[in-house]
Short mmCIF file of N, CA, C and O in Angstrom, two decimals:
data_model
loop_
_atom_site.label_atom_id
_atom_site.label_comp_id
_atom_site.label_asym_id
_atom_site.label_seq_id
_atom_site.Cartn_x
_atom_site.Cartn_y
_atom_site.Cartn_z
N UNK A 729 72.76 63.50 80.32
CA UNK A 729 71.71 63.97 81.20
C UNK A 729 72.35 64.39 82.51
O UNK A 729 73.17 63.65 83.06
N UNK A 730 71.96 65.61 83.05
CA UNK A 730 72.50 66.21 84.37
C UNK A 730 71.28 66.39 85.25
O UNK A 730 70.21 66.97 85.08
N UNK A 731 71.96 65.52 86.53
CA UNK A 731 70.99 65.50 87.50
C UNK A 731 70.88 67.11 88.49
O UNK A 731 71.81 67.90 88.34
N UNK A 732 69.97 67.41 89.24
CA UNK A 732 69.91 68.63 89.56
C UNK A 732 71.02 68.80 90.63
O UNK A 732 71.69 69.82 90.77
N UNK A 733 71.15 67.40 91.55
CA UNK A 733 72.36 67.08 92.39
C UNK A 733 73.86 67.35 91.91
O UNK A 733 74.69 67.94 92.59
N UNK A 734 74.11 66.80 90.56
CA UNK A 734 75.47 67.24 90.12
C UNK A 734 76.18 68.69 90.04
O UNK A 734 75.99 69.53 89.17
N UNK A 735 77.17 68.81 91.33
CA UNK A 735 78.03 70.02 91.42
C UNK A 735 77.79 70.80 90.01
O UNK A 735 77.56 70.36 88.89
N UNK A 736 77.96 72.27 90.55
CA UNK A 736 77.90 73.32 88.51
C UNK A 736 79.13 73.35 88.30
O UNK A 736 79.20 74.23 87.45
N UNK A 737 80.33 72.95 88.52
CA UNK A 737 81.37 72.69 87.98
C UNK A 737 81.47 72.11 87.10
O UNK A 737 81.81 72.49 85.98
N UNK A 738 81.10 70.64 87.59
CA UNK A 738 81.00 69.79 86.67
C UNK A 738 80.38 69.81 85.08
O UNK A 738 80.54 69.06 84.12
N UNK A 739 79.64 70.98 85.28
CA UNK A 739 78.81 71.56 83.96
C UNK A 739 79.54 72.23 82.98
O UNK A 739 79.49 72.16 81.76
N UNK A 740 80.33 72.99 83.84
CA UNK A 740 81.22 73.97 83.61
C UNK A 740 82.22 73.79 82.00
O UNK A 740 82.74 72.76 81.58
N UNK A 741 82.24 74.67 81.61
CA UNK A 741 82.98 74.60 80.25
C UNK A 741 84.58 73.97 80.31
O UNK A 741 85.07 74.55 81.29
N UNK A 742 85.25 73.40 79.95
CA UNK A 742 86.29 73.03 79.99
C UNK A 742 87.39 74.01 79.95
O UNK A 742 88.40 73.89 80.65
N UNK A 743 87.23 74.78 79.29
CA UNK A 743 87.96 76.10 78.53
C UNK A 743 87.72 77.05 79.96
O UNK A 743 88.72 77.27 80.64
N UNK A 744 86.65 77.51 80.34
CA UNK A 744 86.43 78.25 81.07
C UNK A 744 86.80 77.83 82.72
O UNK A 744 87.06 78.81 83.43
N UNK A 745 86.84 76.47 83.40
CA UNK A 745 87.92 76.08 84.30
C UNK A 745 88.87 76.27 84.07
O UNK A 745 89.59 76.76 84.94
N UNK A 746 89.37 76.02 82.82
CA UNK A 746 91.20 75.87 82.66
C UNK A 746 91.80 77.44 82.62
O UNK A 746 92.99 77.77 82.71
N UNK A 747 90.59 78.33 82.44
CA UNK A 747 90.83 79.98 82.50
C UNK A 747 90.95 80.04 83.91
O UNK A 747 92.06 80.54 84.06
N UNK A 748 90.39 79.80 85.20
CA UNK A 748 89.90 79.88 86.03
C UNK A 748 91.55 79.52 86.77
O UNK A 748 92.28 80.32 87.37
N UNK A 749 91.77 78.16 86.50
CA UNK A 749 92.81 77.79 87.02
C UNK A 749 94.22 78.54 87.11
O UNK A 749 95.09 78.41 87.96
N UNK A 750 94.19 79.38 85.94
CA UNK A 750 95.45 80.23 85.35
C UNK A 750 95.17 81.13 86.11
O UNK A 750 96.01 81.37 86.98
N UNK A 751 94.11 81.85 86.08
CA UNK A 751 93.97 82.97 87.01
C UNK A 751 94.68 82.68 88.41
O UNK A 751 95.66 83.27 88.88
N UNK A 752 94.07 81.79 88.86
CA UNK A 752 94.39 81.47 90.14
C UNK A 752 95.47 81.25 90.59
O UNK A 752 95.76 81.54 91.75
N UNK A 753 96.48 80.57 89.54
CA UNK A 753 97.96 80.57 89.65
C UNK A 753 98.69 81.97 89.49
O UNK A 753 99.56 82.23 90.32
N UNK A 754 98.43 82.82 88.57
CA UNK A 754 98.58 83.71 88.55
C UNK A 754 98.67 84.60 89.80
O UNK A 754 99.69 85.02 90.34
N UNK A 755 97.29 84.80 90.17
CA UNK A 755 96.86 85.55 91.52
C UNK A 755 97.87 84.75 92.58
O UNK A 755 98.38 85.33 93.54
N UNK A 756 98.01 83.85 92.39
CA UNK A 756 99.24 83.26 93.89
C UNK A 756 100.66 83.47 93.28
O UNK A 756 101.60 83.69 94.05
N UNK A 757 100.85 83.39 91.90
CA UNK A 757 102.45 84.04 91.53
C UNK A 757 102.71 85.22 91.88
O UNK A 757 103.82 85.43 92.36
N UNK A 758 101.63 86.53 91.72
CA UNK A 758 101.85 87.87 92.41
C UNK A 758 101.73 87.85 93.64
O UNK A 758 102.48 88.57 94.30
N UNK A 759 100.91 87.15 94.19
CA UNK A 759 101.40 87.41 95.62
C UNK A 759 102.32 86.90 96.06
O UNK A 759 103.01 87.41 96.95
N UNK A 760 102.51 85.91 95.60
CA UNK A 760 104.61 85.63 96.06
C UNK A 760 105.45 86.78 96.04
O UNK A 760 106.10 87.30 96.94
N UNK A 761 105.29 87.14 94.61
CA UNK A 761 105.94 88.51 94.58
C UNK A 761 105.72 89.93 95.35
O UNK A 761 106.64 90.75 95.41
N UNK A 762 104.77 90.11 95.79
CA UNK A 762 104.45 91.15 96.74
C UNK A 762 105.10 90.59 97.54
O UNK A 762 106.30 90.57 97.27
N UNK A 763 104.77 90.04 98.61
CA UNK A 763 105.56 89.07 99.51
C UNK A 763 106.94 89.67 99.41
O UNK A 763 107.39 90.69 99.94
N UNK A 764 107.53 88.77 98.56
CA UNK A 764 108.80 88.60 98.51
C UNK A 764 109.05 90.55 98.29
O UNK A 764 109.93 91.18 98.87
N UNK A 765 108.45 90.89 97.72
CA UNK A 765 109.28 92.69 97.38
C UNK A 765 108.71 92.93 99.02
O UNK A 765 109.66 93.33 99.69
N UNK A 766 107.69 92.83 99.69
CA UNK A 766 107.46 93.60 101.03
C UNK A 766 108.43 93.40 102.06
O UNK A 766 108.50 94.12 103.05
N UNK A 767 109.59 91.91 101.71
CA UNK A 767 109.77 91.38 103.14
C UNK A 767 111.18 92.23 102.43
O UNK A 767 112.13 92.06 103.20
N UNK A 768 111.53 92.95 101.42
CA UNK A 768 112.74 93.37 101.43
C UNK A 768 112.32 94.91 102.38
O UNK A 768 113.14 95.82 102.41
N UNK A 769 111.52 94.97 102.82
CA UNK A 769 110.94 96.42 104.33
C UNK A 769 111.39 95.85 105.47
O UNK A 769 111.54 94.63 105.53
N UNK A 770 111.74 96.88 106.81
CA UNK A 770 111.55 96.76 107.79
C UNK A 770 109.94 96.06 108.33
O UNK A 770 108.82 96.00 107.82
N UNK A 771 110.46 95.66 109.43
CA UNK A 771 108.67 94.82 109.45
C UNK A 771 107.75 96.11 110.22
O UNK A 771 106.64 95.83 110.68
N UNK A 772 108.15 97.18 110.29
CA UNK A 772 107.17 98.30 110.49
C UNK A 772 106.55 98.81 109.16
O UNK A 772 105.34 98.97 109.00
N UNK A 773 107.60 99.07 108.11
CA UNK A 773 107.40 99.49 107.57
C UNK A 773 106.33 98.53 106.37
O UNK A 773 105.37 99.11 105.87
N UNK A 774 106.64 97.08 106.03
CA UNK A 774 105.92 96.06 105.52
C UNK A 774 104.73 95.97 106.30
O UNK A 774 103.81 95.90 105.48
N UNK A 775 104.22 95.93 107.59
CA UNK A 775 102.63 95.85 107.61
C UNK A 775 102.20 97.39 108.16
O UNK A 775 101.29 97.57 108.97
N UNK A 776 102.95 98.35 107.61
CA UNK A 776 101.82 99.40 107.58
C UNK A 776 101.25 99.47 106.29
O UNK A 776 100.12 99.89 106.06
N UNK A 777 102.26 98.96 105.26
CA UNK A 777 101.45 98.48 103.94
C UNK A 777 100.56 97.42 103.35
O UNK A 777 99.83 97.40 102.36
N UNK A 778 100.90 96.47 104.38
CA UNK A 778 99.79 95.60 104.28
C UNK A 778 98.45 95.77 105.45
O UNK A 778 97.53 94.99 105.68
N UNK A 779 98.71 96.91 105.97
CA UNK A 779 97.41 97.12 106.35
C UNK A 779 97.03 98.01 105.92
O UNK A 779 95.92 98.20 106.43
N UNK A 780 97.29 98.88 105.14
CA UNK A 780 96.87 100.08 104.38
C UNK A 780 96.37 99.60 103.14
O UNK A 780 95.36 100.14 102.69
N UNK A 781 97.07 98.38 102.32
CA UNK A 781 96.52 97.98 100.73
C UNK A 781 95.74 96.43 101.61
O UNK A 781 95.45 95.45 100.92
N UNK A 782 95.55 96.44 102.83
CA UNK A 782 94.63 95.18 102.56
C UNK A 782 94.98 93.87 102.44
O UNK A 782 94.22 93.04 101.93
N UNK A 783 96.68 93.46 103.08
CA UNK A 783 97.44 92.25 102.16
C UNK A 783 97.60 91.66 103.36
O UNK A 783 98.68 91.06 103.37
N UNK A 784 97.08 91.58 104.28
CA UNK A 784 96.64 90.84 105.74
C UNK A 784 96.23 89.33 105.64
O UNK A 784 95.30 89.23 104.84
N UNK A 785 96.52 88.35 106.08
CA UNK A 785 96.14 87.10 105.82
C UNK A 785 95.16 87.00 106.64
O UNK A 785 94.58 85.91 106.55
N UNK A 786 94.69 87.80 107.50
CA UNK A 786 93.60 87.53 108.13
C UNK A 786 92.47 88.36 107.44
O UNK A 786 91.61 87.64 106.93
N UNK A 787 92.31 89.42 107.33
CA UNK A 787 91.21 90.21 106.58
C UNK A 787 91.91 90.72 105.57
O UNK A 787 93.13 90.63 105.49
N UNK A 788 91.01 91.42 104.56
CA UNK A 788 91.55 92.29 103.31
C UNK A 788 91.11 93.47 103.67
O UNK A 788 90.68 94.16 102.75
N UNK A 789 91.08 93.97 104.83
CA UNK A 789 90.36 95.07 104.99
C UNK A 789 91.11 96.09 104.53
O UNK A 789 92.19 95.56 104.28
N UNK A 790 91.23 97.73 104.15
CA UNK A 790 92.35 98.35 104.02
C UNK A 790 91.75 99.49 105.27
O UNK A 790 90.61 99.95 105.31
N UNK A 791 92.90 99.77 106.26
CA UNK A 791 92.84 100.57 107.02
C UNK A 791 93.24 101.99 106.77
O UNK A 791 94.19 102.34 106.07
N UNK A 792 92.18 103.00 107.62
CA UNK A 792 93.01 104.19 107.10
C UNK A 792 94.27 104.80 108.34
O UNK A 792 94.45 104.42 109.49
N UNK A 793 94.91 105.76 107.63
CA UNK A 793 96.04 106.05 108.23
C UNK A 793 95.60 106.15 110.32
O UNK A 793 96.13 105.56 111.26
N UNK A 794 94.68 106.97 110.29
CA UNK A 794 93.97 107.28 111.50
C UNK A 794 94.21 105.73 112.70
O UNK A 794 94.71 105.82 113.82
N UNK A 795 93.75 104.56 112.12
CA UNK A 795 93.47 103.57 112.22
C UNK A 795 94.58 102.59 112.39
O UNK A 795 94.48 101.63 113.15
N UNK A 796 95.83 102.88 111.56
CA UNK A 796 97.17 102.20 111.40
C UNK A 796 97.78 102.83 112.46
O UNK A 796 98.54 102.10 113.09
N UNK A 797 97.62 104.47 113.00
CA UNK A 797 98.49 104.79 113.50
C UNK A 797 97.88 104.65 115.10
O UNK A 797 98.63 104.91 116.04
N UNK A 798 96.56 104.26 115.32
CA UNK A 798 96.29 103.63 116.76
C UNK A 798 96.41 102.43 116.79
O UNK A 798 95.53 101.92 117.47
N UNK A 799 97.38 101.44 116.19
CA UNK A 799 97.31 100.05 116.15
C UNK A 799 98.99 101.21 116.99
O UNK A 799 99.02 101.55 118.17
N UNK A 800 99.80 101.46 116.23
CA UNK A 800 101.29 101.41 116.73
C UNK A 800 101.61 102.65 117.13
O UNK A 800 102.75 103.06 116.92
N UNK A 801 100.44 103.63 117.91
CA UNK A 801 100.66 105.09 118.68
C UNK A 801 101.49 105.61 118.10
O UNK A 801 102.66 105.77 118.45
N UNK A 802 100.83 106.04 116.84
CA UNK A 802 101.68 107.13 115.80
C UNK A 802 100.73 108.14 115.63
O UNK A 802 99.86 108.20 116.50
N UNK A 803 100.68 108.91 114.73
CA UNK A 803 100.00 110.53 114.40
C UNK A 803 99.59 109.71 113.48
O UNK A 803 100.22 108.65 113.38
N UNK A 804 98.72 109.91 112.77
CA UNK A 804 98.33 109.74 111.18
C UNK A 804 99.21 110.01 110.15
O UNK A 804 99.49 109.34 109.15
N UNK A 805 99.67 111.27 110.59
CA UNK A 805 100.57 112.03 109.42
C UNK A 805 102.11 111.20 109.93
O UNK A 805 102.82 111.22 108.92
N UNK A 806 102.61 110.76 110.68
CA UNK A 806 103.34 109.99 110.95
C UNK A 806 103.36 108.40 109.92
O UNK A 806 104.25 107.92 109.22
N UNK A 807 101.97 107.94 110.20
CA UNK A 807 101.96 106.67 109.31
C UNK A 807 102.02 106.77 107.91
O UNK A 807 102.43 105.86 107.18
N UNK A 808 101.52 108.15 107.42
CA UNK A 808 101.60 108.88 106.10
C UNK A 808 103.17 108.99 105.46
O UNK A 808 103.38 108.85 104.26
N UNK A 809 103.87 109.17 106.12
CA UNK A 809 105.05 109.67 106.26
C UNK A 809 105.79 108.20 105.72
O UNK A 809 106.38 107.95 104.67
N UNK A 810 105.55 107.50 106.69
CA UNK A 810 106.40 106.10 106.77
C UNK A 810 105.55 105.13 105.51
O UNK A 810 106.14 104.41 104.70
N UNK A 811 104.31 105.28 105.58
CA UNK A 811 103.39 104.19 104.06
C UNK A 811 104.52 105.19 102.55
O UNK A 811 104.73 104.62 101.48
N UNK A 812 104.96 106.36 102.78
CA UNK A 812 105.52 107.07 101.43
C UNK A 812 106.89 106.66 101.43
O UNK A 812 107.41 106.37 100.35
N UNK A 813 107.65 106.58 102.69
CA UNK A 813 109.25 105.91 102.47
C UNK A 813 109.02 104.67 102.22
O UNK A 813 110.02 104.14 101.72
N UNK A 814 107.85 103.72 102.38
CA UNK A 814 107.94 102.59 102.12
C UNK A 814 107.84 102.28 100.63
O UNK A 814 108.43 101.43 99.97
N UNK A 815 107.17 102.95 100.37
CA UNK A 815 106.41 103.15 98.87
C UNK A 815 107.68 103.28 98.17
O UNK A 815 108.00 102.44 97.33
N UNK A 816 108.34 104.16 98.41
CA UNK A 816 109.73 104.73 97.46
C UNK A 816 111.02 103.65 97.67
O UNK A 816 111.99 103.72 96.92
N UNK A 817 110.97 103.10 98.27
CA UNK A 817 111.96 102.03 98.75
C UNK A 817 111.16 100.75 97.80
O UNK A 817 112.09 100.01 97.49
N UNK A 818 109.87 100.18 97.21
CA UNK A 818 109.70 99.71 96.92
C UNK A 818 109.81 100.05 94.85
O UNK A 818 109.64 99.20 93.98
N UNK A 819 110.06 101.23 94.70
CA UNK A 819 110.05 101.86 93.32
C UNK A 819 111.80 101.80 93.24
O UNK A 819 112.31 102.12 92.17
N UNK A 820 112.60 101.43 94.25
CA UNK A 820 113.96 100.87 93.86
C UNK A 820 114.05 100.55 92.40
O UNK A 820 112.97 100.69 91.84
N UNK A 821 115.02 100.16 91.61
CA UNK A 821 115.04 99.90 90.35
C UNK A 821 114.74 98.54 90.37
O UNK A 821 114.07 97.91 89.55
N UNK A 822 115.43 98.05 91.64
CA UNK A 822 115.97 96.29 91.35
C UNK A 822 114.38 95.55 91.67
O UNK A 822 114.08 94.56 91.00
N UNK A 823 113.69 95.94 92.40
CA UNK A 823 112.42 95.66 92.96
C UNK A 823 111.18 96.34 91.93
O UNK A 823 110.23 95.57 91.75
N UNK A 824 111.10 97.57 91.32
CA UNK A 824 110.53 97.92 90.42
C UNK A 824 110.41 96.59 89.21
O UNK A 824 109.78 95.60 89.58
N UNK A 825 110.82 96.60 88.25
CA UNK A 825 111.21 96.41 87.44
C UNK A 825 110.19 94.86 87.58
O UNK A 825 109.32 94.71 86.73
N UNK A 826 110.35 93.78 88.66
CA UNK A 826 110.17 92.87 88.73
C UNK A 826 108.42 92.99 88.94
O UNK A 826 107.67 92.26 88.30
N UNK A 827 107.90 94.04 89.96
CA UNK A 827 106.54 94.59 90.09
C UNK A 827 105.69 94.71 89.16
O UNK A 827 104.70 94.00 88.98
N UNK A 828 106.19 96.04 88.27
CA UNK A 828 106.05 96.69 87.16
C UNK A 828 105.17 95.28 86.36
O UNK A 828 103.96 95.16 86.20
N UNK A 829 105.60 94.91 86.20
CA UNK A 829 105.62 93.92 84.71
C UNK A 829 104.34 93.08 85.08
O UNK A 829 103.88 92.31 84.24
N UNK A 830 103.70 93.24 86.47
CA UNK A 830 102.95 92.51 87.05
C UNK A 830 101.39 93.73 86.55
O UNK A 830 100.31 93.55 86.00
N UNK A 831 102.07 94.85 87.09
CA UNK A 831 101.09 96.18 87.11
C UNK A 831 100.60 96.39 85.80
O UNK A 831 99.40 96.33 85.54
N UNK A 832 101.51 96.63 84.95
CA UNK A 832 101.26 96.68 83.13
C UNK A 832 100.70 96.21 82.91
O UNK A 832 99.78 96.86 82.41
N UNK A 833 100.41 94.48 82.95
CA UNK A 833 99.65 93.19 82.64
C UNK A 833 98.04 93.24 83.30
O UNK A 833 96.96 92.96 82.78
N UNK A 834 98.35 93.68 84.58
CA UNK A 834 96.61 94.01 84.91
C UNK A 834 96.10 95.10 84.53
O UNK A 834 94.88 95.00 84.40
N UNK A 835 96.60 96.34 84.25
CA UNK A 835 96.28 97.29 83.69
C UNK A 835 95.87 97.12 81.80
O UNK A 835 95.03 97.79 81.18
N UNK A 836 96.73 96.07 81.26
CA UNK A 836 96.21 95.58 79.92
C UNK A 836 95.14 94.98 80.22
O UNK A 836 94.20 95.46 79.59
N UNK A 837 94.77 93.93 81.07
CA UNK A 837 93.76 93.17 81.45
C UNK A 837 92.09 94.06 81.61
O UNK A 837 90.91 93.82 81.38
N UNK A 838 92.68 94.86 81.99
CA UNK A 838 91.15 95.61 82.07
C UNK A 838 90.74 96.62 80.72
O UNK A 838 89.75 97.33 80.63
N UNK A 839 91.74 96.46 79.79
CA UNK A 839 91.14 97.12 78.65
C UNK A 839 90.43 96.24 77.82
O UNK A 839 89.87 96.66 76.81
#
């Protein structure tokens, strides 16, 4: 018998927490890895991407270029410029490769 007071967790399927939990480890194993591939950037170049994809520990907001480039008095097309060398510096082989395998897996995930 379940009282109306008892947390819905507690209700909760066993199977379907222990899914929950994986996810969640998961979701914090890739972000290690983002992490860890961003901090191989200059730190200009690492939070114009984490403010452009949203990877801000304070908000998830994603900013647009307009917006990035009045945080650090750049042109737009300036921050454009620098979010694309960052981008390509991150498609390295040695740094790819380790990403990739992350990208594939969520991209299977949604089929």
């Amino acid at each position: 018998h379940n009282s109306m007071e008892e947390p819905l967790n507690n209700l909760e399927d066993p199977a379907v927490q222990h899914s929950r939990e994986e996810d969640e480890e998961e979701d914090e194993s890739i972000s290690l890895l983002v992490e860890a591939a961003l901090k191989q950037l200059p730190p200009r170049e690492r939070n114009i991407l984490r403010m452009r994809f949203g990877l801000t520990p304070i908000d998830d907001m994603c900013l647009s270029l307009v917006d990035i480039g009045a945080a650090y008095g750049l042109t737009r097309e300036r921050v454009r410029q620098m979010e694309a060398r960052a981008l390509n510096k991150l498609r390295q082989p040695e740094l790819k490769v380790v990403l990739e395998k992350y990208v594939k897996n969520d991209l299977n995930d949604l089929e």
